[in-house]
């Protein structure tokens, strides 16, 4: 309703209001939110614990970028999150689901992230030790291109992929998640396919990364736990009935994300494409899925696969093993490499060869076949991946 009022006010046809929503969504994606209470009443409520003040602070570009550390290994960029859970996905009793590295004044940040021996770890923990059962896991901020196409893939196309006969003992299962309306949906977004739609992913980000409440995630104190008294007592920008972030803000950011075009389709080399299929990579990294508006060339099946001990992520989510991951979409890989981003969910691989060598579990046979390729074939396959 409001959308039409705005469109009317500035004299454009309602037909164009979608473009207007996207433009506003883009501005909201960059907006730095402020703690409560503030003079801009409608938009406050950051934290009390948070990781960054804006979406764009972590997603500085639409592609994956390098995690910056200083000489002592302290992580200086925001494009990374440390998650906490026990073996079955329950959060740490004190720190919650994620390490929040910032806080409003009067509340202590939970700690910082350091890189040591190639792994990211929590450091300077301000609320005591983690629970002995708590495991830590790292997630890099992914690229944000083409997500609108992923959202429009019909459920039936994803269900069909679970039913197909696959080579090499590859299975693949849907991450069925309950959305904020209590409905079972197919998870599509995030490294573990834990968000079913873009609005749900946006709400999750406001909750975990910014500490702000939404209609679907009404906790005013974000990821604060009952052990974090100062956090719970700090001022909030909303109440039980009025979230800090309105449904309109969520849907406009989602409209902006949905409008971002996918990475351009690579001019793929036929020999590389053949090798990609023959090696068994395409069993999970599907070069194309039929979408509502044509083929989606994302190189994923959106399914969870058990990748074995090689890719055990430590922390996990309820109902998903710590070794299970959504097939990483390979579109945009060339851009991640050009930005010197490391690979895999936590950046444990620095080259394509390393990433492939870390494929275990359901992908073990494809890895073995990759290792058996002769030097020239291997080169062709790597060049092909670099072109995506
Ligand atoms: C602290 C840094 C940080 C902030 C702030 C942040 N994100 Fe993210 N974002 C991440 C990380 C890390 C992931 C991976 C999470 C996962 O896999 O569960 C992610 C995942 C996503 C995804 C899923 C992409 C995909 O390929 O499936 C979307 C969409 C997204 N973020 C949008 C947003 C929006 C919108 C905001 C602001 C409301 C935001 N993010 C704020 C770090 C951040
Ligand atoms: C059983 C399914 C499966 C097979 C087969 C498979 N992959 Fe993967 N691939 C995955 C999953 C799941 C991930 C994400 C793992 C993670 O981040 O920990 C991934 C990640 C990757 C990545 C890192 C992407 C990024 O953005 O960081 C590359 C590169 C890759 N795969 C290439 C290949 C190649 C080449 C082959 C064939 C030799 C192959 N994969 C076979 C499931 C598979």
Coordinates of C-alpha atoms and ligand atoms in Angstrom, one line a residue:
X1 CA 0.0 0.0 0.0
X2 CA 2.7 2.5 1.1
X3 CA 4.6 1.6 -2.0
X4 CA 1.9 3.1 -4.2
X5 CA 1.6 6.2 -2.1
X6 CA 5.4 6.8 -2.6
X7 CA 5.1 6.0 -6.3
X8 CA 2.2 8.4 -6.6
X9 CA 4.0 11.2 -4.7
X10 CA 6.9 11.3 -7.0
X11 CA 4.8 10.9 -10.0
X12 CA 5.8 7.5 -11.5
X13 CA 3.5 4.7 -12.5
X14 CA 2.9 1.9 -9.9
X15 CA 4.3 -0.5 -12.5
X16 CA 7.8 0.9 -11.8
X17 CA 7.4 0.5 -8.0
X18 CA 9.4 -2.7 -8.1
X19 CA 12.4 -0.8 -9.4
X20 CA 11.9 1.8 -6.7
X21 CA 11.8 -1.0 -4.0
X22 CA 15.1 -2.3 -5.4
X23 CA 16.7 1.1 -5.3
X24 CA 15.5 1.7 -1.7
X25 CA 16.6 -1.9 -0.8
X26 CA 20.1 -1.2 -2.2
X27 CA 20.4 1.9 0.1
X28 CA 19.1 -0.1 3.1
X29 CA 21.7 -2.7 2.4
X30 CA 24.4 0.0 2.8
X31 CA 22.8 1.8 5.6
X32 CA 24.7 1.9 8.9
X33 CA 22.2 1.1 11.7
X34 CA 22.5 2.9 15.0
X35 CA 22.0 1.8 18.6
X36 CA 18.8 2.8 20.5
X37 CA 17.8 5.3 21.7
X38 CA 18.5 7.7 18.8
X39 CA 17.0 10.7 17.2
X40 CA 16.0 8.7 14.1
X41 CA 13.6 6.6 16.1
X42 CA 12.3 4.4 13.3
X43 CA 15.6 2.9 12.5
X44 CA 17.5 2.3 15.7
X45 CA 18.1 -0.9 17.7
X46 CA 21.5 -2.1 16.5
X47 CA 22.9 -4.8 18.9
X48 CA 23.4 -4.7 21.8
X49 CA 25.8 -7.4 20.5
X50 CA 26.6 -7.3 16.8
X51 CA 29.2 -8.0 14.2
X52 CA 28.8 -5.0 11.9
X53 CA 26.7 -2.0 11.5
X54 CA 25.5 -2.7 7.9
X55 CA 25.1 -5.5 5.5
X56 CA 27.6 -3.9 3.2
X57 CA 30.3 -3.9 6.0
X58 CA 30.6 -7.7 5.5
X59 CA 29.4 -7.9 1.9
X60 CA 31.8 -5.1 0.8
X61 CA 31.3 -6.2 -2.8
X62 CA 28.9 -8.6 -4.4
X63 CA 31.7 -11.2 -4.8
X64 CA 33.7 -13.2 -2.3
X65 CA 36.8 -11.2 -1.1
X66 CA 39.9 -12.0 0.9
X67 CA 39.7 -12.0 4.8
X68 CA 42.2 -9.4 6.0
X69 CA 44.4 -10.1 9.0
X70 CA 47.1 -8.0 10.7
X71 CA 50.7 -9.1 11.4
X72 CA 49.5 -10.8 14.6
X73 CA 46.8 -12.8 12.8
X74 CA 43.9 -10.7 14.2
X75 CA 41.1 -10.6 11.7
X76 CA 40.5 -7.0 10.5
X77 CA 37.7 -7.4 8.0
X78 CA 34.1 -8.3 8.7
X79 CA 33.5 -10.8 5.9
X80 CA 33.7 -13.9 8.2
X81 CA 31.6 -15.3 11.1
X82 CA 32.5 -17.7 13.9
X83 CA 29.6 -20.0 14.8
X84 CA 29.2 -22.0 18.0
X85 CA 27.2 -25.2 18.6
X86 CA 27.5 -28.6 20.3
X87 CA 27.5 -31.8 18.3
X88 CA 23.8 -31.6 17.7
X89 CA 23.6 -28.0 16.7
X90 CA 22.5 -26.4 20.0
X91 CA 24.1 -23.0 20.7
X92 CA 26.7 -22.2 23.4
X93 CA 24.9 -21.5 26.7
X94 CA 26.8 -18.2 27.1
X95 CA 27.9 -17.0 23.7
X96 CA 24.9 -18.2 21.7
X97 CA 25.1 -19.2 18.0
X98 CA 27.8 -16.7 16.8
X99 CA 30.7 -14.7 18.2
X100 CA 29.7 -11.1 18.1
X101 CA 32.8 -9.0 17.8
X102 CA 31.2 -5.6 18.6
X103 CA 28.7 -4.1 21.1
X104 CA 27.0 -0.9 22.0
X105 CA 28.5 1.2 24.8
X106 CA 28.2 -0.4 28.2
X107 CA 28.2 -3.9 26.8
X108 CA 31.4 -6.0 26.3
X109 CA 31.9 -7.4 22.8
X110 CA 32.2 -11.2 23.0
X111 CA 35.8 -11.4 21.6
X112 CA 37.7 -11.2 18.3
X113 CA 38.8 -13.6 15.6
X114 CA 42.4 -14.7 15.1
X115 CA 44.0 -16.8 12.4
X116 CA 46.4 -19.3 13.7
X117 CA 47.9 -22.3 11.9
X118 CA 45.6 -21.7 9.0
X119 CA 42.4 -21.8 11.1
X120 CA 40.2 -19.0 12.4
X121 CA 39.7 -19.1 16.2
X122 CA 37.9 -17.1 18.9
X123 CA 40.3 -14.9 21.0
X124 CA 40.0 -12.6 24.0
X125 CA 36.7 -14.1 25.0
X126 CA 35.1 -11.6 27.4
X127 CA 32.4 -13.9 29.0
X128 CA 34.6 -16.7 30.2
X129 CA 35.4 -20.0 28.5
X130 CA 33.2 -21.7 26.0
X131 CA 31.2 -24.7 27.2
X132 CA 33.3 -27.9 27.0
X133 CA 30.7 -29.3 24.5
X134 CA 30.9 -26.2 22.2
X135 CA 32.6 -26.5 18.9
X136 CA 33.6 -23.6 16.8
X137 CA 33.1 -23.3 13.0
X138 CA 33.9 -20.6 10.5
X139 CA 31.8 -19.3 7.6
X140 CA 33.0 -16.9 4.9
X141 CA 30.6 -14.3 3.6
X142 CA 29.5 -15.6 0.2
X143 CA 29.0 -13.8 -3.1
X144 CA 25.5 -12.4 -3.6
X145 CA 25.1 -12.6 -7.4
X146 CA 22.2 -14.5 -9.0
X147 CA 20.3 -15.3 -5.8
X148 CA 17.0 -14.2 -7.4
X149 CA 17.4 -17.0 -10.0
X150 CA 18.1 -19.5 -7.2
X151 CA 14.9 -18.4 -5.5
X152 CA 12.8 -19.0 -8.6
X153 CA 13.9 -22.6 -9.2
X154 CA 10.7 -24.6 -8.7
X155 CA 10.6 -27.0 -5.7
X156 CA 9.8 -29.8 -8.1
X157 CA 13.2 -29.3 -9.9
X158 CA 15.0 -29.7 -6.6
X159 CA 12.9 -32.7 -5.5
X160 CA 13.6 -34.3 -8.9
X161 CA 17.3 -34.2 -8.3
X162 CA 17.0 -36.1 -5.1
X163 CA 15.2 -38.9 -6.9
X164 CA 17.7 -39.3 -9.8
X165 CA 20.1 -42.2 -10.0
X166 CA 23.6 -40.7 -9.3
X167 CA 27.0 -42.1 -9.9
X168 CA 29.8 -42.8 -7.4
X169 CA 27.5 -43.3 -4.4
X170 CA 26.6 -39.6 -4.5
X171 CA 23.3 -39.0 -2.5
X172 CA 22.3 -35.5 -1.7
X173 CA 19.3 -34.5 0.4
X174 CA 17.1 -31.4 0.9
X175 CA 17.6 -29.4 4.0
X176 CA 13.9 -29.1 5.1
X177 CA 13.7 -26.0 7.3
X178 CA 10.8 -24.5 9.1
X179 CA 10.2 -20.9 8.0
X180 CA 9.1 -18.1 10.4
X181 CA 5.4 -18.9 9.5
X182 CA 5.9 -22.5 10.7
X183 CA 5.9 -24.0 7.2
X184 CA 8.3 -26.7 6.0
X185 CA 10.3 -25.3 3.1
X186 CA 13.3 -26.3 1.0
X187 CA 16.4 -24.6 2.3
X188 CA 18.3 -22.9 -0.5
X189 CA 20.6 -20.1 0.9
X190 CA 23.7 -20.2 3.1
X191 CA 26.6 -22.8 3.2
X192 CA 24.2 -25.3 4.8
X193 CA 21.1 -24.3 2.8
X194 CA 19.4 -23.1 6.0
X195 CA 17.3 -20.2 4.7
X196 CA 14.4 -21.1 2.3
X197 CA 13.9 -17.6 0.8
X198 CA 15.7 -14.3 0.5
X199 CA 13.5 -12.5 3.1
X200 CA 14.2 -15.3 5.6
X201 CA 18.0 -15.0 4.9
X202 CA 17.7 -11.2 5.4
X203 CA 15.9 -11.7 8.8
X204 CA 18.5 -14.2 9.9
X205 CA 21.3 -11.6 9.1
X206 CA 19.5 -8.9 11.0
X207 CA 19.2 -11.3 14.0
X208 CA 22.6 -12.8 14.1
X209 CA 24.9 -10.2 12.5
X210 CA 23.3 -6.9 13.4
X211 CA 21.4 -7.9 16.6
X212 CA 18.1 -6.4 15.3
X213 CA 14.6 -7.8 15.6
X214 CA 12.2 -8.5 12.7
X215 CA 8.7 -9.9 12.5
X216 CA 10.0 -13.4 11.9
X217 CA 12.8 -13.2 14.5
X218 CA 11.4 -11.0 17.3
X219 CA 14.2 -11.4 19.9
X220 CA 15.1 -7.7 20.6
X221 CA 18.6 -8.6 21.9
X222 CA 19.6 -10.8 18.9
X223 CA 22.0 -13.6 19.8
X224 CA 22.3 -12.5 23.5
X225 CA 21.8 -15.3 26.0
X226 CA 20.3 -15.3 29.5
X227 CA 23.8 -15.3 30.8
X228 CA 24.6 -11.9 29.2
X229 CA 22.8 -9.6 31.6
X230 CA 24.1 -6.3 30.4
X231 CA 23.1 -7.1 26.8
X232 CA 19.6 -8.0 27.9
X233 CA 19.3 -4.8 30.0
X234 CA 20.5 -2.5 27.3
X235 CA 18.0 -0.2 25.5
X236 CA 16.2 -1.7 22.4
X237 CA 14.6 0.0 19.4
X238 CA 11.4 -1.9 19.4
X239 CA 9.1 -4.0 21.6
X240 CA 7.2 -7.3 21.4
X241 CA 4.8 -6.0 18.8
X242 CA 6.9 -3.6 16.8
X243 CA 10.2 -5.0 15.6
X244 CA 13.3 -2.9 15.2
X245 CA 13.2 -3.7 11.5
X246 CA 9.9 -3.6 9.7
X247 CA 8.6 -6.1 7.2
X248 CA 8.9 -3.5 4.5
X249 CA 12.6 -3.0 5.1
X250 CA 13.1 -6.8 4.9
X251 CA 11.2 -7.1 1.7
X252 CA 12.9 -4.2 0.0
X253 CA 16.4 -5.6 0.8
X254 CA 15.2 -9.0 -0.5
X255 CA 14.0 -7.3 -3.7
X256 CA 17.4 -5.6 -4.1
X257 CA 19.2 -9.0 -3.6
X258 CA 16.8 -10.7 -6.1
X259 CA 17.6 -8.0 -8.7
X260 CA 21.3 -8.7 -8.7
X261 CA 22.2 -10.4 -12.0
X262 CA 24.1 -13.7 -11.9
X263 CA 27.8 -13.8 -12.9
X264 CA 28.0 -13.8 -16.8
X265 CA 27.9 -17.3 -18.3
X266 CA 31.5 -18.3 -19.1
X267 CA 32.6 -19.1 -22.6
X268 CA 33.4 -22.6 -21.5
X269 CA 35.9 -24.8 -23.1
X270 CA 34.3 -28.0 -24.4
X271 CA 37.2 -30.3 -23.3
X272 CA 37.0 -28.9 -19.8
X273 CA 33.2 -29.3 -19.7
X274 CA 33.5 -32.9 -20.7
X275 CA 36.2 -33.6 -18.1
X276 CA 34.1 -31.9 -15.4
X277 CA 31.3 -34.4 -16.2
X278 CA 33.5 -37.4 -16.7
X279 CA 35.3 -36.8 -13.4
X280 CA 32.0 -36.9 -11.5
X281 CA 32.0 -33.2 -10.5
X282 CA 28.7 -32.5 -12.3
X283 CA 26.8 -35.1 -10.2
X284 CA 26.7 -32.4 -7.5
X285 CA 27.8 -29.2 -9.3
X286 CA 25.0 -29.4 -11.9
X287 CA 26.0 -27.1 -14.8
X288 CA 22.3 -26.2 -15.2
X289 CA 19.0 -26.6 -13.4
X290 CA 15.7 -25.8 -15.1
X291 CA 14.4 -22.6 -13.6
X292 CA 11.1 -20.8 -14.0
X293 CA 12.6 -18.4 -16.6
X294 CA 15.1 -20.7 -18.2
X295 CA 18.1 -22.7 -17.2
X296 CA 20.0 -21.6 -14.0
X297 CA 23.8 -22.2 -14.6
X298 CA 24.8 -22.1 -11.0
X299 CA 26.8 -25.4 -10.8
X300 CA 25.0 -26.6 -7.7
X301 CA 22.1 -28.9 -6.9
X302 CA 21.3 -27.0 -3.8
X303 CA 21.4 -30.3 -1.9
X304 CA 23.3 -31.2 1.3
X305 CA 26.1 -33.8 0.8
X306 CA 28.2 -35.5 3.5
X307 CA 31.7 -34.4 2.6
X308 CA 33.4 -36.6 5.2
X309 CA 35.9 -35.8 7.9
X310 CA 38.0 -33.7 5.5
X311 CA 35.3 -31.0 5.6
X312 CA 34.0 -31.3 9.1
X313 CA 33.0 -27.8 10.0
X314 CA 32.9 -28.1 13.8
X315 CA 29.8 -26.1 14.7
X316 CA 26.6 -27.0 12.9
X317 CA 22.8 -26.4 12.9
X318 CA 20.1 -28.7 14.3
X319 CA 19.3 -31.5 11.9
X320 CA 22.5 -31.1 9.8
X321 CA 25.7 -33.0 10.4
X322 CA 28.9 -31.0 10.8
X323 CA 30.2 -32.7 7.7
X324 CA 27.2 -31.8 5.5
X325 CA 27.3 -28.9 3.1
X326 CA 25.2 -27.5 0.3
X327 CA 27.0 -28.0 -3.0
X328 CA 28.8 -24.7 -3.4
X329 CA 27.7 -22.9 -6.6
X330 CA 30.7 -22.5 -8.8
X331 CA 29.4 -19.6 -10.9
X332 CA 31.5 -16.6 -10.0
X333 CA 34.5 -18.7 -9.0
X334 CA 36.8 -16.7 -11.3
X335 CA 35.8 -13.5 -9.4
X336 CA 36.5 -15.1 -6.0
X337 CA 39.9 -16.2 -7.3
X338 CA 40.6 -12.8 -8.8
X339 CA 39.9 -11.2 -5.3
X340 CA 42.4 -13.7 -3.7
X341 CA 39.5 -15.2 -1.7
X342 CA 40.3 -18.5 -0.2
X343 CA 38.0 -21.4 -1.0
X344 CA 35.4 -23.7 0.8
X345 CA 33.1 -22.6 3.6
X346 CA 35.9 -21.6 6.0
X347 CA 38.6 -20.7 3.5
X348 CA 40.7 -23.8 4.4
X349 CA 41.8 -24.1 0.7
X350 CA 43.9 -21.5 -1.1
X351 CA 43.9 -23.2 -4.5
X352 CA 41.4 -25.1 -6.6
X353 CA 43.6 -28.2 -6.4
X354 CA 43.5 -27.9 -2.5
X355 CA 39.7 -27.5 -2.6
X356 CA 39.3 -30.6 -4.7
X357 CA 41.7 -32.6 -2.5
X358 CA 39.6 -31.8 0.5
X359 CA 36.5 -33.4 -1.1
X360 CA 35.8 -36.5 1.0
X361 CA 32.6 -38.5 1.8
X362 CA 30.2 -38.6 -1.1
X363 CA 32.7 -36.8 -3.3
X364 CA 35.6 -39.1 -2.5
X365 CA 35.4 -41.0 -5.8
X366 CA 35.3 -37.8 -7.9
X367 CA 38.4 -36.6 -6.0
X368 CA 40.2 -39.9 -6.7
X369 CA 39.3 -39.6 -10.4
X370 CA 40.6 -36.1 -10.4
X371 CA 43.9 -37.2 -8.8
X372 CA 44.2 -39.9 -11.5
X373 CA 44.0 -37.5 -14.4
X374 CA 47.2 -36.9 -16.4
X375 CA 48.8 -33.5 -16.1
X376 CA 47.3 -32.1 -19.3
X377 CA 43.8 -33.2 -18.5
X378 CA 44.1 -31.9 -15.0
X379 CA 45.2 -28.6 -16.4
X380 CA 42.2 -28.5 -18.7
X381 CA 39.8 -29.1 -15.9
X382 CA 41.4 -26.4 -13.7
X383 CA 41.3 -23.9 -16.6
X384 CA 37.7 -24.7 -17.0
X385 CA 37.0 -24.0 -13.3
X386 CA 38.9 -20.7 -13.6
X387 CA 36.6 -19.7 -16.4
X388 CA 33.4 -20.0 -14.4
Ligands
LIG1 C1 29.2 -10.2 10.0 C2 29.2 -10.1 8.6 C3 27.9 -10.2 7.9 C4 26.8 -9.2 8.0 C5 26.7 -8.0 8.8 C6 25.8 -9.7 7.0 N1 26.2 -10.9 6.4 FE1 25.3 -11.9 5.0 N2 26.5 -13.4 5.2 C7 27.6 -13.5 6.1 C8 28.0 -14.8 6.2 C9 29.2 -15.3 7.1 C10 27.2 -15.6 5.5 C11 27.1 -17.2 5.4 C12 26.1 -17.6 6.4 C13 25.7 -19.0 6.3 O1 26.1 -19.7 5.4 O2 24.8 -19.5 7.1 C14 26.2 -14.7 4.8 C15 25.2 -15.1 3.9 C16 24.3 -14.2 3.3 C17 23.4 -14.6 2.2 C18 23.3 -16.0 1.6 C19 24.0 -16.0 0.3 C20 24.0 -17.4 -0.4 O3 24.8 -17.6 -1.3 O4 23.2 -18.3 0.0 C21 22.7 -13.5 1.9 C22 21.7 -13.3 0.9 C23 23.2 -12.4 2.8 N3 24.2 -12.9 3.6 C24 22.7 -11.1 2.9 C25 22.9 -10.3 3.9 C26 22.1 -9.1 4.2 C27 20.9 -8.6 3.5 C28 22.7 -8.5 5.4 C29 22.2 -7.3 6.1 C30 20.8 -7.4 6.7 C31 23.8 -9.3 5.7 N4 23.9 -10.4 4.8 C32 24.7 -9.0 6.8 C33 28.1 -12.4 6.7 C34 27.4 -11.2 7.0
LIG2 C1 29.2 -35.1 -3.6 C2 29.0 -33.8 -4.2 C3 30.2 -33.2 -4.8 C4 31.1 -33.6 -5.8 C5 31.0 -35.0 -6.5 C6 32.0 -32.6 -6.1 N1 31.8 -31.5 -5.2 FE1 32.8 -29.7 -5.2 N2 31.8 -29.1 -3.6 C7 30.8 -29.9 -3.0 C8 30.4 -29.2 -1.7 C9 29.3 -29.7 -0.8 C10 31.2 -28.1 -1.6 C11 31.2 -27.1 -0.4 C12 32.1 -27.7 0.6 C13 32.6 -26.7 1.7 O1 32.5 -25.5 1.5 O2 33.1 -27.1 2.7 C14 32.1 -28.1 -2.8 C15 33.0 -27.1 -3.1 C16 33.8 -27.1 -4.2 C17 34.7 -26.0 -4.5 C18 35.0 -24.7 -3.7 C19 34.0 -23.7 -4.1 C20 34.1 -22.4 -3.4 O3 33.3 -21.5 -3.7 O4 34.8 -22.3 -2.4 C21 35.3 -26.3 -5.7 C22 36.3 -25.5 -6.5 C23 34.7 -27.6 -6.1 N3 33.8 -28.0 -5.2 C24 35.1 -28.3 -7.3 C25 34.7 -29.6 -7.5 C26 35.3 -30.4 -8.6 C27 36.3 -29.9 -9.6 C28 34.8 -31.6 -8.5 C29 35.1 -32.8 -9.3 C30 36.5 -33.3 -9.2 C31 33.8 -31.6 -7.4 N4 33.9 -30.3 -6.8 C32 33.1 -32.6 -7.0 C33 30.2 -31.0 -3.4 C34 30.7 -31.8 -4.4

